One Martini backbone bead per residue (centre of mass of N, CA, C, O) as a GRO file, in nm:
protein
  140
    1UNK     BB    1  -1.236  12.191  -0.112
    2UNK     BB    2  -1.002  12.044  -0.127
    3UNK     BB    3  -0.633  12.028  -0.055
    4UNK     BB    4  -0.376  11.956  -0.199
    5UNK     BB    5  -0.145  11.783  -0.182
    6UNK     BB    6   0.170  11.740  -0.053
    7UNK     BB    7   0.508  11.724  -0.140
    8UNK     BB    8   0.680  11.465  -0.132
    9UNK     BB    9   1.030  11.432  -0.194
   10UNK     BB   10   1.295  11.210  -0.316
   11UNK     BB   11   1.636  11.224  -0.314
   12UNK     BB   12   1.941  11.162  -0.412
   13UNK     BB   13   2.271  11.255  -0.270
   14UNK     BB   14   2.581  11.346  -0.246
   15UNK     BB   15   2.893  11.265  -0.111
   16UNK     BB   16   3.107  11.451   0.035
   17UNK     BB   17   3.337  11.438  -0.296
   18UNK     BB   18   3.124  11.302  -0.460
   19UNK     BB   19   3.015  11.248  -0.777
   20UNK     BB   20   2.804  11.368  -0.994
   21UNK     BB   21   2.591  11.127  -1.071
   22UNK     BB   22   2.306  11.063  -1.319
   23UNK     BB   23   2.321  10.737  -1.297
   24UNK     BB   24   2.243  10.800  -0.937
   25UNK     BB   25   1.980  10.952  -0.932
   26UNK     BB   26   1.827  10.856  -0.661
   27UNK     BB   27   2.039  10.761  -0.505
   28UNK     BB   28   2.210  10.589  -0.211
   29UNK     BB   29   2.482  10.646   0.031
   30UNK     BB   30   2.768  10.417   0.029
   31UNK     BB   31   2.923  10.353   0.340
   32UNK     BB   32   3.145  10.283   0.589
   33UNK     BB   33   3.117  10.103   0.850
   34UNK     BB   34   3.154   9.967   1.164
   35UNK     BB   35   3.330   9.878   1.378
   36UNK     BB   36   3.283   9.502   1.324
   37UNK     BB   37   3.221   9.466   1.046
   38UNK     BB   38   3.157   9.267   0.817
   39UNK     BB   39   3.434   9.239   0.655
   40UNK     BB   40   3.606   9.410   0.434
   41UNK     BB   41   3.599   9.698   0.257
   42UNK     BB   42   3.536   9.575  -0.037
   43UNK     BB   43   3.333   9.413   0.040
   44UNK     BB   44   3.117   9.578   0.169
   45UNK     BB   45   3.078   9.763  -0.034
   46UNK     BB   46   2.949   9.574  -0.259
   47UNK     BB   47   2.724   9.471  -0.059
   48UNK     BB   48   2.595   9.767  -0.043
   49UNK     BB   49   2.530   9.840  -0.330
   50UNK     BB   50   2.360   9.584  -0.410
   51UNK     BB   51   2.147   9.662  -0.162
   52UNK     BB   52   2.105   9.971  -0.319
   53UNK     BB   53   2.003   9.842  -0.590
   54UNK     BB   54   1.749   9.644  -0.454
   55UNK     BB   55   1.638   9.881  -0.199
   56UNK     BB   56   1.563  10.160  -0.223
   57UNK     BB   57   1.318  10.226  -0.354
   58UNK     BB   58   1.155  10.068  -0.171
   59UNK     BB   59   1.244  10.269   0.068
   60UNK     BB   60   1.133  10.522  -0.074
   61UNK     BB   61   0.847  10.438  -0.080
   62UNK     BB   62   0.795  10.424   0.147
   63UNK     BB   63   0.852  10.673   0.304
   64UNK     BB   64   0.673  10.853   0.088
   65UNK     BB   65   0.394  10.697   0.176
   66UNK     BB   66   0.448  10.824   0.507
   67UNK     BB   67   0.408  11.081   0.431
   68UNK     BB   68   0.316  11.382   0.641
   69UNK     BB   69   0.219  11.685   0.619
   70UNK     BB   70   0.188  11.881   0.858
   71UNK     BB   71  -0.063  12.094   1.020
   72UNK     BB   72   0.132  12.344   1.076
   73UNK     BB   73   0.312  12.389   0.852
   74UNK     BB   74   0.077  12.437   0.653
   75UNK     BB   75  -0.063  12.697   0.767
   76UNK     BB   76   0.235  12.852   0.720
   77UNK     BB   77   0.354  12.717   0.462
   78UNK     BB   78   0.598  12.548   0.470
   79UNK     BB   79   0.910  12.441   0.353
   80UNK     BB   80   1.130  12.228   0.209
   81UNK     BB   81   1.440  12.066   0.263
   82UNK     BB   82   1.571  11.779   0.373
   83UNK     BB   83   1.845  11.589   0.504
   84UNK     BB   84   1.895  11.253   0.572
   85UNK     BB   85   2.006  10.995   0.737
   86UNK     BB   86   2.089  10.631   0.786
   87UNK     BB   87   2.072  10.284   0.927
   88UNK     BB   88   2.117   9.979   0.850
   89UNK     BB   89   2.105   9.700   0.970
   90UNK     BB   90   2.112   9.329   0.987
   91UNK     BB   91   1.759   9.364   1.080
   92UNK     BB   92   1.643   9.632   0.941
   93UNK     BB   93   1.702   9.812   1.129
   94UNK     BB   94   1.751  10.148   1.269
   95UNK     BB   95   2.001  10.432   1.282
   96UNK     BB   96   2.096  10.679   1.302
   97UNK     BB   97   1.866  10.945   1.269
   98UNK     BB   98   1.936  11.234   1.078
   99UNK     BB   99   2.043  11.559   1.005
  100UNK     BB  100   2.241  11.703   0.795
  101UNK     BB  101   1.988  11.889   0.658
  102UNK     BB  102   1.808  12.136   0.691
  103UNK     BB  103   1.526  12.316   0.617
  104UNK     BB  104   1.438  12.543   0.897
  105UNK     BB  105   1.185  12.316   0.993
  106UNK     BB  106   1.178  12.134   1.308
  107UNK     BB  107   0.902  11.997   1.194
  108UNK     BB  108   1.010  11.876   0.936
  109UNK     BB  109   1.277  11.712   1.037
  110UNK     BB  110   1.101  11.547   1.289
  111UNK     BB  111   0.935  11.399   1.075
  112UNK     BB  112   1.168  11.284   0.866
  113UNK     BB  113   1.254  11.106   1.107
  114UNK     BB  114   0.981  10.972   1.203
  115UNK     BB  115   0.931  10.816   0.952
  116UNK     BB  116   1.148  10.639   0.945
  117UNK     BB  117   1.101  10.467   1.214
  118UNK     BB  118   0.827  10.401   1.144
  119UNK     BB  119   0.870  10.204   0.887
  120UNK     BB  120   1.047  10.049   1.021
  121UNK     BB  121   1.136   9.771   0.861
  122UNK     BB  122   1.373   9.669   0.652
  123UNK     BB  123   1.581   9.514   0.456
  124UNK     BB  124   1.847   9.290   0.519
  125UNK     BB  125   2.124   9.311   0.529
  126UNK     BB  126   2.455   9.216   0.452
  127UNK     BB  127   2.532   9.463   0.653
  128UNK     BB  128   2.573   9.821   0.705
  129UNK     BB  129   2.404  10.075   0.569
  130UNK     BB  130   2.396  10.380   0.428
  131UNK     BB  131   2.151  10.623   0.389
  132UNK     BB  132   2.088  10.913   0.151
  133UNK     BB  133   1.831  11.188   0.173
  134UNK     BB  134   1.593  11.371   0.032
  135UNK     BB  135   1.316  11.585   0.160
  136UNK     BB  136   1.054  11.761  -0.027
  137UNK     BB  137   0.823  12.017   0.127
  138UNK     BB  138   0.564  12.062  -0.083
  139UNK     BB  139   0.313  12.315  -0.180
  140UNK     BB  140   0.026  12.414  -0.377
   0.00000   0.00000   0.00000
């Protein structure tokens, strides 16, 4: 029999120094945008926020169903979280996919970035929004 699959899951984490809500567990940790970004900052703000009330799910759901465990980690035994960031721009597409926090290993964290260049684009924000989520990478 084949092996259960691996478990990927995604859970949104804190802003450092911002209060953790359980309220907003699950939820991504919406920044300020780049200069030049339309609008003064406290209308980006409420605009960034509705965008990732209205489309974080379908984005992490999107990430989730395309994550595959790599076949060198499962062999390795390999496990762990990655914290990782991304833009997503005002065409849907995003920029600056990088890893806030490692898991450990340089092969699930460059899963965990290009998955998510592949899955994209997302639903189009009427800003620039930044995603913040955890992917934890466990075997059973």
């Amino acid at each position: 029999p084949a092996d259960p699959p691996p478990e990927a899951t995604l859970s949104g984490w804190p802003e450092q120094g911002a209060p953790a809500d359980p309220a907003h567990a699950g939820k991504a940790a919406a920044t300020g945008g780049t200069p030049g970004n339309a609008g003064p900052g406290e209308a980006r703000e409420r605009l960034q926020a509705v965008y990732l009330k209205e489309h974080f799910v379908y984005i992490r759901d999107r990430i989730i169903h395309a994550i595959s465990y790599p076949p060198m980690a499962r062999r390795m035994g390999w496990h762990g979280q990655v914290k990782i960031a991304f833009i997503v721009r005002e065409d849907g597409g995003v920029n600056d996919v990088r890893v806030v926090d490692s898991s450990g290993h340089s092969l699930l964290d460059r899963n965990a970035v290009d998955t998510v260049k592949h899955v994209a684009p997302f639903p189009r924000p009427p800003v620039l929004a930044e995603i913040r989520m955890a992917i934890s990478y466990r075997l059973h």
